[in-house]
CSV table of C-alpha atoms in Angstrom, one decimal:
chain,number,residue,atom,x,y,z
A,1,MET,CA,-50.1,-14.5,2.4
A,2,VAL,CA,-48.8,-14.8,-1.2
A,3,ARG,CA,-45.3,-13.6,-2.1
A,4,PRO,CA,-45.1,-11.2,-5.1
A,5,ILE,CA,-42.5,-13.4,-6.8
A,6,ALA,CA,-44.7,-16.5,-6.6
A,7,ARG,CA,-47.7,-14.4,-7.9
A,8,LYS,CA,-45.6,-13.4,-11.0
A,9,LYS,CA,-44.7,-17.0,-11.6
A,10,LEU,CA,-48.3,-18.0,-11.5
A,11,ARG,CA,-49.2,-15.3,-14.1
A,12,ASN,CA,-46.4,-16.3,-16.5
A,13,PRO,CA,-44.4,-19.4,-15.6
A,14,LYS,CA,-41.9,-18.9,-18.5
A,15,LEU,CA,-40.9,-15.5,-17.3
A,16,LYS,CA,-37.7,-15.6,-15.3
A,17,VAL,CA,-38.2,-13.5,-12.2
A,18,SER,CA,-35.1,-11.7,-11.1
A,19,ARG,CA,-34.0,-8.5,-9.4
A,20,LYS,CA,-33.2,-5.6,-11.6
A,21,ARG,CA,-29.6,-4.8,-11.8
A,22,ALA,CA,-28.2,-1.3,-11.6
A,23,ASP,CA,-27.4,0.1,-15.0
A,24,LYS,CA,-23.6,-0.3,-15.1
A,25,THR,CA,-23.2,1.7,-18.3
A,26,ARG,CA,-24.7,4.8,-16.7
A,27,LYS,CA,-22.2,7.6,-16.2
A,28,ILE,CA,-21.9,9.1,-12.8
A,29,LYS,CA,-22.1,12.9,-12.7
A,30,PHE,CA,-18.9,14.3,-11.3
A,31,THR,CA,-19.7,17.2,-9.0
A,32,GLY,CA,-16.2,17.9,-7.7
A,33,HIS,CA,-13.6,20.5,-8.7
A,34,PRO,CA,-12.9,20.8,-12.5
A,35,LEU,CA,-9.2,20.2,-12.0
A,36,LEU,CA,-10.0,16.9,-10.2
A,37,HIS,CA,-12.4,16.0,-12.9
A,38,LYS,CA,-9.8,16.5,-15.6
A,39,GLU,CA,-7.1,14.4,-13.9
A,40,TRP,CA,-9.3,11.7,-12.3
A,41,ASP,CA,-8.9,8.1,-13.5
A,42,ARG,CA,-12.1,6.1,-13.3
A,43,ASN,CA,-10.2,2.8,-13.5
A,44,SER,CA,-8.1,3.6,-10.4
A,45,THR,CA,-9.1,3.6,-6.8
A,46,VAL,CA,-9.8,6.7,-4.8
A,47,LEU,CA,-6.5,6.3,-2.8
A,48,GLU,CA,-4.5,5.9,-6.0
A,49,ASN,CA,-6.1,8.9,-7.6
A,50,TYR,CA,-5.5,11.0,-4.5
A,51,LYS,CA,-1.8,9.9,-4.4
A,52,LYS,CA,-1.4,10.7,-8.1
A,53,LEU,CA,-2.8,14.2,-7.5
A,54,GLY,CA,-0.7,14.8,-4.4
A,55,LEU,CA,-3.6,14.8,-2.0
A,56,VAL,CA,-4.0,13.0,1.4
A,57,SER,CA,-7.1,10.9,1.7
A,58,LYS,CA,-6.9,10.4,5.4
A,59,VAL,CA,-5.9,13.3,7.7
A,60,ASN,CA,-4.5,11.1,10.5
A,61,GLY,CA,-2.5,8.8,8.2
A,62,ALA,CA,-2.9,5.3,7.1
A,63,ARG,CA,-4.1,2.7,9.6
A,64,GLY,CA,-3.2,-0.4,7.6
A,65,GLY,CA,-2.9,-2.0,4.2
A,66,THR,CA,0.3,0.0,3.3
A,67,GLU,CA,3.8,-1.2,3.3
A,68,LYS,CA,6.5,0.8,5.0
A,69,ASP,CA,9.8,1.2,3.2
A,70,LEU,CA,12.4,0.3,5.9
A,71,PHE,CA,15.5,1.6,4.2
A,72,SER,CA,14.3,4.8,2.6
A,73,LYS,CA,15.7,8.1,3.9
A,74,PRO,CA,15.3,11.5,2.3
A,75,THR,CA,18.3,12.3,0.2
A,76,GLU,CA,19.4,15.9,0.6
A,77,ASN,CA,22.8,15.7,-1.1
A,78,VAL,CA,22.7,14.6,-4.7
A,79,ASN,CA,26.5,13.9,-4.9
A,80,GLN,CA,26.6,11.1,-2.4
A,81,THR,CA,29.0,8.2,-2.5
A,82,GLU,CA,28.0,4.6,-2.0
A,83,PRO,CA,27.6,3.7,1.7
A,84,THR,CA,30.2,1.5,3.3
A,85,GLU,CA,29.5,-1.9,4.8
A,86,LYS,CA,29.9,-0.3,8.3
A,87,ASP,CA,27.2,2.3,7.5
A,88,LEU,CA,24.9,-0.4,6.2
A,89,LYS,CA,25.3,-2.5,9.3
A,90,LYS,CA,24.1,0.5,11.4
A,91,ALA,CA,21.1,1.2,9.2
A,92,ILE,CA,19.7,-2.3,9.0
A,93,PRO,CA,17.1,-3.1,11.6
A,94,GLN,CA,17.5,-6.2,13.8
A,95,GLY,CA,16.2,-9.3,12.2
A,96,TYR,CA,16.9,-8.1,8.6
A,97,GLY,CA,19.9,-8.3,6.3
A,98,ILE,CA,21.1,-7.2,2.9
A,99,ILE,CA,22.1,-9.7,0.2
A,100,GLU,CA,24.8,-8.5,-2.3
A,101,ARG,CA,24.7,-10.2,-5.7
A,102,ASP,CA,26.9,-10.0,-8.8
A,103,GLU,CA,25.7,-9.5,-12.4
A,104,GLN,CA,24.8,-13.2,-12.8
A,105,GLY,CA,22.7,-13.1,-9.7
A,106,ASN,CA,25.0,-15.2,-7.5
A,107,VAL,CA,25.2,-14.3,-3.8
A,108,VAL,CA,28.5,-12.5,-3.1
A,109,ASN,CA,28.0,-11.3,0.5
A,110,ILE,CA,25.3,-11.2,3.2
A,111,ILE,CA,25.3,-8.2,5.5
A,112,PHE,CA,23.7,-8.5,8.9
A,113,PRO,CA,23.2,-5.7,11.4
A,114,GLU,CA,25.6,-5.1,14.2
A,115,GLU,CA,24.7,-7.1,17.3
A,116,GLU,CA,24.6,-5.2,20.5
A,117,ASP,CA,26.7,-6.7,23.2
A,118,PRO,CA,24.6,-7.2,26.3
A,119,LEU,CA,27.7,-6.7,28.4
A,120,ASP,CA,28.3,-3.3,26.9
A,121,SER,CA,25.6,-1.3,28.7
A,122,ASP,CA,25.3,2.3,29.8
A,123,TYR,CA,24.8,1.6,33.4
A,124,GLU,CA,27.2,0.2,35.9
A,125,VAL,CA,26.5,-2.5,38.4
A,126,GLU,CA,27.0,-1.5,42.0
A,127,LYS,CA,29.5,-3.6,44.0
């Protein structure tokens, strides 16, 4: 049985046989809400567009591919003072630290989290 591509080559050997590509210049008809159409950015991804519009793309939340901000907490009071070193030590998760630098970029101080003493426990050993 003869393949169609081989048959075309026999008819016109100079003709390059290739698959037709989709027309990339063709505009896709937008069938969504007119407000979405007005604010939609075709160069951004769907997730970026949804985030810009304040929408949630996945109802159950992100499963992967996003980074969690470990140190962000919602700020309720606008007139907050800078946290002390003791407060920072409590907020830092185990295995992380904060590097303090001066204006030139030199390391001034490294703040590590408070280590829990294994001997200070909530339960008492029976004698």
